[in-house]
Structure formats: C-alpha cells, structure tokens
C-alpha cells in the first residue's frame, strides 16, 4: 500500500468528471430546494473555490454549495434535507474546520461544505472546570478566552489555528499527551448533528456510544457543533528547554523515563536532525534563548542528532522552586552537556509557537505550498529498528521540514473512542512534516512522496505494527486494514448514525451510493 499521491487525486477527479457525465449528479433541481430552506445563515453556490483547498495543497474538489450556518439548526436542516433525498442522491456534506487537512478530508466533491467557522465566536462560555466551545472555534481563541479566567485546556496540538471539531475528529496529540492523554481524552460532552439530521447531546453518561464514536471518528458519525472541554488552572509562564543527543538509545530512554516520572516536565516532545549534506536544519528556529555561547558554536559533524524539547510551567512567584525542580530533572538526563538551551516565555507564547513560524514562512511564500506529511504511530518495541532504517538509511537530510519523535502511554487513550493506535503500552508519534516548495529535486512533492513510500513500505515489510495518524487511504480495504479489529465497531456505528454515508466523504471510507470509491 502506498501513501497518498497526486496521481490518486487526479484519478479521482477524472472519475468524478466522468460520473458527472454518466450518472445522476447534483443538478439545479436537486440543489434548488436548498435555497428554499429557511435558515439563519445562507448558502452560496458561487465563489466556492476556497472550500476546495486545504493545507496539504494536493487535492482540490469543488463543492456544489457552501453552507454558512447561522445556527446549529441550519446544519441540522441541511443534513435532514440531504437525508430525505434518500439513497439515490449523490449529495454529501462535509464539515470544514479550518481546512487544515492534508488530502481533501474536509472537502466534498459536488456536495455541500459546511463552513463551521461561521458559527465560531458564538457562545464560547467558560465555566469553573470546563469551557463550552463551538465546533468551528479555533483552539487559539479557546485559549485566549479561558486565560481571561486564569484557566486553560490541558491537552493541545502543536499548532492552535485548528478547530475544536477538526482535532477532536482525529485525536489531538502534542507534548502534554503523555500526562493528560490526547485531546479526545479531555472532553466531557459533545453536541452533534448526526447523519440523519438529529441534534444529539452526548457524554460518557448519555448517548455514550455516539460520544465515543465521534471522538477520533473522522467526521463519519456526525458534525460536532459544541464541545465541553476540561480546564485546569493556567500557569503564567513556561521554561522552554531544548537539549541535544547524538545517541538514539539515550535519547529515547530519557524520554521514556520522563513520561513515567512522577514529578516530570509538563510537556515532552523531541525531534530528529539529520545533517549529512552539511546544512544543519535550523533547530533553534523560533527560539530566542539566552543561549550559552559555547552551545551556539555546536557542530553536528555529520551526525544524526536528536533534540529533546521540554517545558516546566511556573508562576512569577515560584521561579526558584521551578529552577530547583528543573535542575533535578535535567541532572538525570544524558544529553550532550554543552547543548542546553532555555528561554522563559508566557504560556500563550509557548502554546502559539508554531504560529510564529507560520508568519515567517508566509512572509517568504513558503506556507501555502504542498505538504506531503506522513504521521506514524510506532510501537516502542520497534522504534530502534525503525530509527536505524529511516534515519540511518532512507533519509539523507531533514531539510524538508521537522521530524517529530516522542513517546506516549496508551493508558491515557480511551479505547472506546474511534482513534486507532498500535497495540502496545508505549508507542511513539513520528511526524515527517515535509514541505514541497519546488517543482523538482529535493524540495518537490515527488521526492517527499518517494521517501514517504519507502518509510511506509519498510514498516509494512518489517510488520512492526505501525498505525498511521491523519491517515489517507483510497480504498475501503485499506481502511479495514487500518482499523483492524476495530473495523466492525466503526462500521456498526456508521450504519447507526449516518446510514446513507452523507458525512465527511473526503475521508473516502464509506462510498455514497452512486459515487465511485475505489480507484
Ligand atoms: C501546522 C499544523 C500543525 C498540526 N499539528 C498537530 C498536532 O500537533 N497534533 C495533532 O493531533 N494534529 C496536528 N495537526 C493536524 C490537525 O489535527 C488536522 O489538520 C485536523 O484536520 C484539524 O484541522 P481543521 O480544524 O482545519 O479540520 P479540517 O481539516 O477542516 O477537518 C478535518 C476532518 O474533520 C471533519 N470535521 C471538521 N470539523 C468537524 C466538526 N465540527 N465535526 C465533525 N467533523 C468535522 C472534516 O470533514 C474532515 O474530515 C496539525 C496541522 C497543521 C496544519
Ligand atoms: C503507563 O501508564 C500506566 C498507568 O498510569 C502505568 O501503570 C505504567 O507503568 C505506564 N507504563 C510505562 C512504561 O510508563
Ligand atoms: C553539518 O555537517 C557537516 C559535515 O557533514 C559539518 O561540516 C557542518 O559543520 C555541520 N553543520 C553544523 C551547523 O553543525
Ligand atoms: C479496552 O480496555 C479495557 C480495559 O483495559 C479492556 O478490558 C477492553 O477489552 C478494551 N477494549 C477494546 C475494544 O480494546
């Protein structure tokens, strides 16, 4: 099985064009009742091309219409209408968060895209231990609002300009997941519009099957219109630390020790720096530290390096305590002593760090380029073998983008959700976050795709029990393999909550009656 490619998307486009000619596709007759629905918001049938783009920049499917909902009932009325058209209708509905998918997952070819951001801002309500957030709200806004009350969510993604409904439909993983679990483990309640157009409030107590289905559910069971997210007291500041290793085993043993330790850091990640071509990836980008002088002269000498990234939260009154705790923790680690970097920043500055990089990349026109990303979950028992093959042989440099690598503990992942993870107590998130700014050579999509294929093929041939995160497949067989033993539950839930397969067609898991699925 190969990772996504342009060819797949292109083939689908051709098939859709043919389908338009030969099959029953949405035409004016089918869409005109949409205009007759009584809504608080409105539909647009033109200027829809912005909804045919995403962060991956590799797939583009024009929708037939875009719903700009003015209320949750607008979404329900729209889905109910499509449901009432029955099996014969090819119309589908895709919720679009911030469109930060990689391969068209939030698009709907000739269907209806619901612009969830139209509902944001509305009713972002902070309570004592939780916040109620609209599904289309950006996490950065959730943070800004909760901080006004001295509170914040516990589990994050590395980048906050993503929506609540979008990350909860995947998992939401970052350096806090070792302690709090992914974002889907930190939700108390959801409000969902199902594939029948019903509005259902669900939680671990009420309608729990739908609640767990939707978490990590890839948008297959309903549209999340509101999420109740657990909060904790927010720290004022974080000490943000980076240290380097040249030995993979010491690096991962230290990471594993830290995610197990009782009084540990508050955020634990890591990344891989490959400098074999002589150009060292700028591993301190977006870091404005009071660097020790000798550290800034550090030479990689052609070795593969591993950067451990950590934070410790603190408030202005307890800097001394924080420094003592950090010193004790660092004394237990085996990093290269001359490579200790740290800086103190506000909690908001730390959490919003990738946005700082985004602004720099945008200024150089390097943000809206194709992103052939590959995210893998690798069982701990194989991580060394994986590293030897991938960092030792397949990849020659890490100049196409960051390579993340950090462990999490499965006990923090609720196995009732739809999220698919490896079957082992500790597994690593390994993210190859490549950009493809050029048409040929090292910076091209073709080059990145070829490396991605080699990595995936290695995992499959070595049978290491890898699972993809933010996966993209083109056939239901591949999805079945991905879900493994969980497929039966996933399929049962689909029949129950979205029996006509109206929702999130861009995931290409369940074909709607008359559309081609497999390529
Ligand atoms: C720079 C960057 C950094 C990232 N870092 C991380 C990270 O650290 N950790 C991590 O876990 N992920 C990370 N991601 C991936 C992120 O989780 C996905 O992009 C995800 O799709 C969220 O993006 P979105 O809100 O724009 O959702 P979209 O891409 O718009 O939607 C994603 C899917 O969910 C469906 N959907 C959207 N909204 C809803 C809703 N309200 N209800 C039901 N279904 C819905 C869509 O139909 C689609 O199938 C990162 C992405 C980027 C671009
Ligand atoms: C994972 O978490 C569980 C539950 O907290 C704990 O018992 C176990 O020791 C952890 N495993 C490792 C290897 O850290
Ligand atoms: C990268 O590796 C080369 C050797 O291949 C070395 O000369 C160079 O100094 C390294 N770059 C840095 C910044 O360490
Ligand atoms: C989920 O975890 C529980 C407790 O660890 C276990 O008993 C159950 O079999 C697991 N279920 C699935 C579907 O893996």
XYZ file of C-alpha atoms and ligand atoms in Angstrom:
614
model
C 0.000 0.000 0.000
C 1.347 3.372 -0.989
C 0.924 6.694 0.766
C -1.191 9.342 -0.921
C -0.131 10.663 -4.251
C -1.167 13.324 -6.679
C -1.954 10.585 -9.131
C -4.684 9.255 -6.830
C -6.285 12.643 -6.545
C -6.011 13.201 -10.241
C -7.606 9.839 -10.981
C -10.474 10.673 -8.695
C -11.006 13.978 -10.456
C -11.234 12.215 -13.795
C -13.658 9.662 -12.392
C -15.790 12.401 -10.933
C -15.842 14.213 -14.243
C -16.985 11.000 -15.928
C -19.506 10.419 -13.174
C -20.925 13.841 -13.863
C -21.478 12.927 -17.469
C -22.916 9.486 -16.952
C -24.559 9.390 -13.559
C -27.067 11.191 -11.514
C -25.104 14.134 -10.127
C -26.438 17.109 -8.228
C -28.051 19.497 -10.643
C -30.056 22.646 -10.227
C -33.195 20.628 -9.435
C -31.583 18.858 -6.556
C -29.879 21.945 -5.188
C -32.737 24.401 -5.607
C -34.619 23.128 -2.529
C -31.545 24.165 -0.547
C -32.304 27.751 -1.426
C -35.822 27.203 -0.134
C -34.703 26.002 3.339
C -35.418 28.609 5.973
C -32.095 29.418 7.566
C -30.481 31.827 9.991
C -27.425 31.796 7.747
C -27.240 31.226 3.985
C -25.965 29.080 1.124
C -23.595 30.238 -1.530
C -23.372 28.493 -4.883
C -20.620 30.628 -6.383
C -17.209 31.627 -5.027
C -16.890 28.143 -3.593
C -13.285 27.535 -4.717
C -11.817 28.485 -1.318
C -13.606 25.428 0.108
C -11.795 23.241 -2.412
C -8.404 23.890 -0.831
C -6.612 22.590 2.211
C -3.249 22.730 3.985
C -1.970 19.688 2.117
C -2.375 21.603 -1.135
C -2.581 18.446 -3.188
C -6.313 17.829 -3.603
C -8.984 20.168 -4.891
C -12.639 19.200 -5.291
C -15.215 21.872 -5.980
C -18.380 21.617 -3.872
C -21.775 22.360 -5.364
C -22.725 24.626 -2.470
C -21.339 26.095 0.737
C -23.472 26.483 3.853
C -22.580 29.462 6.045
C -24.618 28.371 9.056
C -26.137 30.987 11.324
C -27.156 28.365 13.881
C -26.891 24.684 14.732
C -30.393 24.171 13.384
C -29.190 25.381 9.956
C -26.771 22.453 9.918
C -29.448 20.037 11.108
C -31.958 21.278 8.499
C -29.377 20.875 5.736
C -28.382 17.351 6.706
C -32.034 16.392 7.212
C -32.803 17.658 3.731
C -29.993 15.623 2.170
C -31.091 12.588 4.194
C -34.639 12.983 2.887
C -33.365 12.745 -0.697
C -32.570 9.108 0.055
C -30.050 6.655 -1.300
C -30.447 7.706 -4.921
C -28.972 11.140 -4.295
C -25.208 11.560 -4.596
C -25.219 14.708 -2.422
C -22.813 14.629 0.524
C -21.994 17.023 3.366
C -18.533 17.868 4.677
C -17.921 19.921 7.793
C -14.929 22.130 7.183
C -12.986 23.313 10.232
C -10.021 25.453 9.248
C -9.335 23.262 6.207
C -6.015 22.077 7.641
C -6.445 18.564 6.347
C -3.752 17.105 4.127
C -5.608 15.199 1.392
C -9.080 16.629 0.841
C -10.641 15.199 4.024
C -12.728 18.336 4.628
C -13.833 18.699 1.003
C -16.998 17.437 -0.725
C -16.779 16.902 -4.474
C -20.064 18.261 -5.870
C -21.511 18.166 -2.363
C -22.178 20.684 0.389
C -19.381 22.100 2.524
C -20.458 23.453 5.916
C -18.194 26.312 6.864
C -18.018 25.617 10.612
C -16.080 28.808 11.280
C -19.268 30.783 10.584
C -20.503 29.604 13.985
C -17.388 30.498 15.921
C -17.269 33.284 18.459
C -20.844 32.404 19.259
C -21.299 31.163 22.785
C -17.747 30.392 23.839
C -18.577 30.002 27.512
C -16.086 29.489 30.303
C -17.305 27.744 33.448
C -15.499 26.578 36.555
C -13.913 23.353 35.371
C -14.772 23.417 31.664
C -15.449 25.527 28.584
C -18.239 25.071 26.061
C -16.798 25.799 22.629
C -18.471 25.819 19.200
C -17.159 23.042 16.933
C -15.783 25.582 14.454
C -13.880 27.567 17.079
C -10.102 27.816 16.741
C -8.125 26.473 19.707
C -6.203 29.761 19.916
C -9.497 31.553 20.659
C -10.453 28.936 23.240
C -7.113 29.590 24.927
C -7.411 33.392 24.854
C -10.915 33.240 26.329
C -10.127 30.738 29.094
C -6.933 32.598 30.047
C -9.111 35.587 30.949
C -10.398 33.360 33.763
C -6.953 32.057 34.696
C -7.834 28.671 33.174
C -6.782 26.633 30.122
C -7.452 23.267 28.454
C -4.969 20.541 29.436
C -4.078 18.827 26.175
C -3.052 20.542 22.968
C -1.833 20.238 19.417
C 1.464 21.852 18.409
C -0.451 24.437 16.383
C -3.565 26.227 17.627
C -5.069 27.609 14.421
C -7.065 24.411 14.073
C -10.682 23.908 15.080
C -12.107 22.110 18.086
C -14.275 19.847 15.896
C -11.408 19.168 13.481
C -8.824 17.980 16.023
C -11.406 16.050 18.084
C -12.338 14.195 14.890
C -8.715 12.999 14.689
C -7.213 12.785 18.224
C -5.225 15.952 19.028
C -1.727 14.962 20.126
C 1.128 17.026 21.492
C 3.706 17.087 24.280
C 1.056 17.052 27.021
C -0.484 13.758 25.859
C 1.905 11.656 27.981
C 0.169 13.062 31.076
C -3.353 14.050 30.035
C -3.869 11.825 27.022
C -4.792 13.273 23.621
C -7.441 15.994 23.313
C -10.162 13.363 22.826
C -9.431 12.166 26.383
C -10.250 15.623 27.771
C -13.828 16.158 26.589
C -16.863 15.910 28.897
C -19.725 16.355 26.444
C -20.483 16.925 22.766
C -23.398 18.308 20.803
C -23.657 16.548 17.464
C -25.759 16.743 14.302
C -25.964 13.139 13.101
C -26.156 11.932 9.501
C -29.947 11.821 9.903
C -30.054 15.493 10.858
C -30.812 14.867 14.554
C -29.224 17.166 17.145
C -27.951 14.970 19.998
C -26.166 15.898 23.230
C -23.878 13.090 24.308
C -21.349 12.308 27.036
C -19.820 9.277 28.776
C -23.173 9.002 30.614
C -25.764 9.862 27.939
C -25.735 8.569 24.368
C -22.228 7.365 25.148
C -21.913 5.243 22.013
C -22.259 8.349 19.822
C -19.964 10.332 22.117
C -17.110 7.845 21.779
C -17.846 7.222 18.098
C -17.389 10.914 17.251
C -14.094 11.260 19.157
C -11.461 10.375 16.588
C -14.370 9.490 14.282
C -13.007 11.285 11.186
C -16.315 13.138 10.864
C -18.121 9.896 9.951
C -20.906 9.902 12.563
C -21.971 13.491 12.957
C -20.959 17.113 12.904
C -19.643 18.322 16.256
C -21.350 21.644 16.888
C -20.232 22.115 20.503
C -17.648 20.504 22.764
C -17.322 20.746 26.531
C -13.601 20.731 27.256
C -11.990 20.130 30.657
C -9.912 23.020 32.088
C -7.160 23.412 34.670
C -5.561 26.484 36.278
C -3.287 28.060 33.653
C 0.354 28.730 34.505
C 1.635 32.247 33.789
C 4.974 31.192 32.341
C 6.870 28.217 30.994
C 10.564 27.433 30.980
C 11.156 26.084 27.482
C 14.176 23.808 27.179
C 15.998 22.075 24.332
C 18.922 19.677 24.680
C 20.691 17.522 22.099
C 21.679 13.865 21.974
C 23.767 12.027 19.436
C 22.807 8.590 20.757
C 19.279 7.447 19.854
C 19.080 4.973 22.709
C 19.932 7.525 25.420
C 17.507 9.973 23.831
C 14.514 7.605 23.832
C 15.377 6.050 27.205
C 15.405 9.541 28.705
C 12.111 10.407 27.010
C 10.540 7.229 28.364
C 11.937 7.831 31.834
C 10.464 11.352 31.797
C 6.964 10.317 30.676
C 6.914 7.772 33.522
C 8.418 10.003 36.237
C 6.127 11.371 38.938
C 7.307 14.977 39.112
C 8.160 15.421 35.499
C 8.133 18.189 32.949
C 4.770 19.489 31.693
C 5.470 18.971 28.004
C 7.758 16.361 26.436
C 8.488 16.106 22.725
C 11.529 15.510 20.567
C 12.754 15.861 17.034
C 15.347 14.422 14.725
C 18.013 16.482 12.950
C 19.805 14.862 10.057
C 22.817 16.767 8.767
C 24.610 14.633 6.271
C 24.688 17.181 3.489
C 26.466 19.741 5.622
C 23.483 22.030 6.108
C 22.132 21.776 9.632
C 18.382 22.297 9.852
C 17.850 25.421 11.923
C 16.850 23.548 15.040
C 16.680 26.656 17.170
C 14.284 28.484 14.833
C 11.574 30.346 16.758
C 13.709 30.094 19.891
C 15.071 33.325 21.329
C 17.120 31.964 24.160
C 19.758 33.329 26.399
C 21.994 30.750 24.750
C 25.206 29.782 26.361
C 27.889 30.930 23.940
C 29.539 27.542 23.512
C 26.212 25.994 22.556
C 25.725 28.306 19.619
C 29.040 27.065 18.222
C 27.949 23.445 18.452
C 28.864 21.369 15.406
C 26.936 18.315 14.334
C 29.923 16.876 12.433
C 27.608 15.000 10.104
C 25.956 13.001 12.891
C 22.223 12.467 13.232
C 21.142 14.451 16.288
C 18.089 14.143 18.495
C 16.637 17.182 20.195
C 14.638 16.714 23.383
C 12.145 19.529 23.907
C 10.680 20.144 27.361
C 8.775 22.715 29.336
C 8.130 23.332 33.009
C 5.213 25.540 33.984
C 5.614 28.201 36.685
C 4.158 31.376 38.100
C 6.204 34.510 38.712
C 6.199 33.825 42.486
C 7.776 30.374 42.251
C 10.689 30.760 39.859
C 13.113 29.365 42.471
C 11.113 26.181 43.028
C 10.804 25.683 39.266
C 14.556 26.114 38.810
C 15.324 23.554 41.503
C 12.903 21.033 40.028
C 14.276 21.565 36.523
C 17.847 21.152 37.768
C 16.983 17.837 39.454
C 15.227 16.518 36.358
C 17.991 17.631 33.979
C 20.630 16.017 36.187
C 19.028 12.647 35.428
C 19.383 13.081 31.650
C 22.260 12.061 29.375
C 22.241 14.848 26.762
C 25.392 16.477 25.373
C 26.175 18.896 28.204
C 27.196 21.831 26.005
C 23.791 21.843 24.287
C 21.431 23.096 26.972
C 19.211 25.902 25.675
C 16.394 27.519 27.566
C 14.121 30.511 27.490
C 11.197 31.721 29.615
C 8.020 32.704 27.768
C 4.347 33.206 28.634
C 2.084 30.177 28.443
C 0.335 31.724 25.438
C 3.598 32.417 23.615
C 4.685 28.826 24.116
C 1.418 27.226 23.019
C 1.135 29.511 19.974
C 4.780 28.920 18.947
C 4.089 27.359 15.542
C 2.063 30.413 14.525
C 5.257 32.453 14.909
C 6.920 30.136 12.390
C 3.834 30.358 10.174
C 4.160 34.141 9.948
C 7.830 33.838 8.957
C 7.071 31.183 6.345
C 4.141 33.179 4.963
C 6.408 36.189 4.547
C 8.632 34.005 2.328
C 5.646 32.444 0.484
C 6.608 29.099 1.989
C 3.357 28.398 3.861
C 0.858 27.810 1.068
C 2.912 25.094 -0.599
C 2.131 21.366 -0.830
C 2.580 19.471 2.451
C 3.157 15.768 1.836
C 3.107 14.953 5.562
C 3.397 11.473 6.992
C 2.428 10.806 10.619
C 3.097 7.401 12.127
C 2.462 5.731 15.462
C 5.269 3.243 16.094
C 5.216 0.660 18.905
C 8.081 1.089 21.326
C 9.398 -2.429 20.692
C 10.297 -1.417 17.125
C 11.352 2.200 17.486
C 15.061 1.414 17.415
C 14.783 -0.691 14.313
C 12.642 1.997 12.718
C 15.227 4.674 13.529
C 18.131 2.626 12.194
C 16.375 2.113 8.877
C 14.725 5.507 8.431
C 17.276 7.925 9.893
C 20.237 5.728 9.066
C 19.335 4.732 5.511
C 16.197 6.160 3.893
C 16.525 9.837 4.811
C 19.650 11.765 3.875
C 18.678 15.054 5.491
C 15.843 16.725 7.378
C 15.747 19.903 5.339
C 12.218 19.363 4.020
C 10.701 20.039 7.426
C 10.720 18.970 11.063
C 10.715 15.304 12.061
C 8.945 14.837 15.386
C 9.526 11.821 17.612
C 8.174 11.308 21.118
C 6.560 8.569 23.208
C 3.128 8.405 24.853
C 1.487 5.908 27.188
C -1.549 4.047 25.831
C -3.256 4.021 29.236
C -4.158 7.681 28.646
C -6.030 6.857 25.425
C -9.625 5.823 25.960
C -10.118 2.711 23.838
C -13.871 3.358 23.487
C -13.156 6.244 21.067
C -12.698 5.689 17.335
C -8.984 6.551 17.442
C -6.718 3.842 16.041
C -3.418 3.267 17.881
C -0.819 0.494 17.977
C -1.373 -2.405 20.303
C 1.417 -1.701 22.794
C 1.709 0.093 26.147
C 4.149 2.730 24.890
C 4.158 3.994 21.320
C 5.901 6.853 19.541
C 4.407 9.587 17.439
C 6.752 10.122 14.499
C 5.808 13.019 12.221
C 7.555 13.779 8.935
C 6.250 17.309 8.384
C 7.597 17.960 4.896
C 7.045 20.992 2.724
C 7.355 20.749 -1.038
C 8.101 24.293 -2.243
C 9.699 23.358 -5.577
C 8.598 21.505 -8.682
C 11.618 19.241 -8.927
C 14.526 17.926 -6.913
C 14.807 17.724 -3.131
C 12.007 20.176 -2.416
C 9.449 18.507 -4.680
C 6.317 16.522 -3.880
C 7.659 13.597 -5.874
C 10.797 13.430 -3.739
C 8.881 13.637 -0.441
C 6.315 11.064 -1.640
C 9.014 8.669 -2.633
C 10.611 8.889 0.813
C 7.192 8.509 2.478
C 6.536 5.364 0.414
C 9.865 3.890 1.379
C 9.163 4.524 5.057
C 5.668 3.014 4.903
C 6.898 0.045 2.873
C 9.618 -0.624 5.414
C 7.054 -0.612 8.243
C 4.806 -2.993 6.360
C 7.518 -5.389 5.300
C 9.006 -5.449 8.789
C 5.473 -5.905 10.198
C 6.141 -3.656 13.176
C 2.500 -2.866 13.979
C 2.664 0.749 12.798
C -0.575 2.750 12.512
C -0.908 5.972 10.542
C -2.269 9.124 12.159
C -4.208 11.599 9.949
C -4.228 8.690 7.512
C -5.399 8.933 3.940
C -6.449 5.829 2.033
C -8.245 5.361 -1.251
C -9.998 2.014 -0.805
C -12.209 0.543 1.883
C -9.904 -2.487 2.042
C -7.064 -0.233 3.173
C -9.317 1.350 5.795
C -10.295 -2.097 7.062
C -6.642 -2.958 7.478
C -6.093 0.351 9.263
C -8.927 -0.265 11.743
C -8.151 -3.960 12.189
C -10.283 -5.407 14.995
C -11.973 -2.036 15.434
C -13.500 -2.032 11.944
C -16.648 -3.882 12.982
C -17.469 -1.283 15.632
C -16.664 1.562 13.261
C -18.941 0.141 10.559
C -21.772 -0.603 13.008
C -21.639 2.968 14.260
C -21.702 4.268 10.692
C -24.884 2.328 9.931
C -26.445 3.670 13.096
C -25.553 7.383 12.855
C -25.021 8.049 9.148
C -26.691 5.176 7.297
C -26.695 6.959 3.921
C -22.977 7.856 4.189
C -23.655 11.546 3.776
C -20.929 12.882 6.066
C -17.228 13.646 5.517
C -16.955 11.998 2.069
C -13.379 13.290 1.707
C -12.158 10.589 4.087
C -13.206 8.036 1.455
C -14.132 5.345 3.948
C -17.776 4.725 3.009
C -18.938 5.432 -0.537
C -22.239 7.186 -1.014
C -24.458 5.098 -3.274
C -23.605 6.411 -6.722
C -20.102 7.780 -6.300
C -17.034 5.754 -7.207
C -14.921 4.920 -4.181
C -12.070 2.688 -5.140
C -9.644 3.771 -7.790
C 0.636 23.289 11.081
C -0.163 22.127 11.598
C 0.190 21.532 12.794
C -0.531 20.461 13.294
N -0.175 19.919 14.481
C -0.877 18.900 15.002
C -0.527 18.327 16.255
O 0.417 18.762 16.902
N -1.268 17.308 16.721
C -2.361 16.824 16.050
O -3.007 15.930 16.559
N -2.709 17.315 14.854
C -1.981 18.347 14.313
N -2.338 18.862 13.089
C -3.371 18.173 12.307
C -4.778 18.617 12.619
O -5.253 17.886 13.725
C -5.623 18.354 11.384
O -5.243 19.263 10.389
C -7.102 18.405 11.617
O -7.716 18.063 10.398
C -7.641 19.724 12.151
O -7.739 20.730 11.181
P -9.074 21.558 10.936
O -9.631 22.006 12.244
O -8.756 22.571 9.929
O -10.078 20.463 10.389
P -10.452 20.126 8.862
O -9.218 19.777 8.162
O -11.282 21.200 8.293
O -11.346 18.810 9.079
C -10.746 17.565 9.419
C -11.786 16.436 9.272
O -12.756 16.538 10.296
C -14.021 16.842 9.750
N -14.557 17.915 10.584
C -14.167 19.199 10.658
N -14.883 19.858 11.572
C -15.742 18.955 12.096
C -16.749 19.014 13.083
N -17.023 20.150 13.735
N -17.448 17.896 13.364
C -17.184 16.742 12.719
N -16.251 16.621 11.771
C -15.538 17.721 11.468
C -13.796 17.263 8.315
O -14.891 16.940 7.487
C -12.567 16.473 7.959
O -12.908 15.166 7.595
C -1.622 19.940 12.566
C -1.979 20.520 11.346
C -1.265 21.612 10.868
C -1.671 22.213 9.575
C 1.794 3.590 31.585
O 0.774 4.079 32.438
C 0.283 3.137 33.363
C -0.890 3.750 34.084
O -0.580 5.011 34.605
C 1.397 2.726 34.307
O 0.952 1.762 35.222
C 2.554 2.168 33.506
O 3.644 1.909 34.345
C 2.979 3.152 32.421
N 3.967 2.470 31.606
C 5.141 2.990 31.282
C 6.101 2.093 30.578
O 5.428 4.143 31.525
C 26.796 19.620 9.227
O 27.667 18.543 8.894
C 28.861 18.935 8.249
C 29.644 17.675 7.944
O 28.936 16.875 7.052
C 29.666 19.876 9.119
O 30.815 20.315 8.408
C 28.823 21.058 9.486
O 29.517 21.850 10.415
C 27.509 20.601 10.125
N 26.705 21.770 10.409
C 26.541 22.228 11.642
C 25.884 23.573 11.746
O 26.877 21.637 12.639
C -10.436 -1.502 26.416
O -9.726 -1.516 27.629
C -10.355 -2.302 28.626
C -9.617 -2.085 29.932
O -8.251 -2.034 29.761
C -10.357 -3.766 28.169
O -10.961 -4.588 29.136
C -11.125 -3.860 26.859
O -11.044 -5.146 26.339
C -10.566 -2.889 25.820
N -11.460 -2.851 24.670
C -11.038 -2.832 23.419
C -12.082 -2.694 22.366
O -9.861 -2.921 23.117
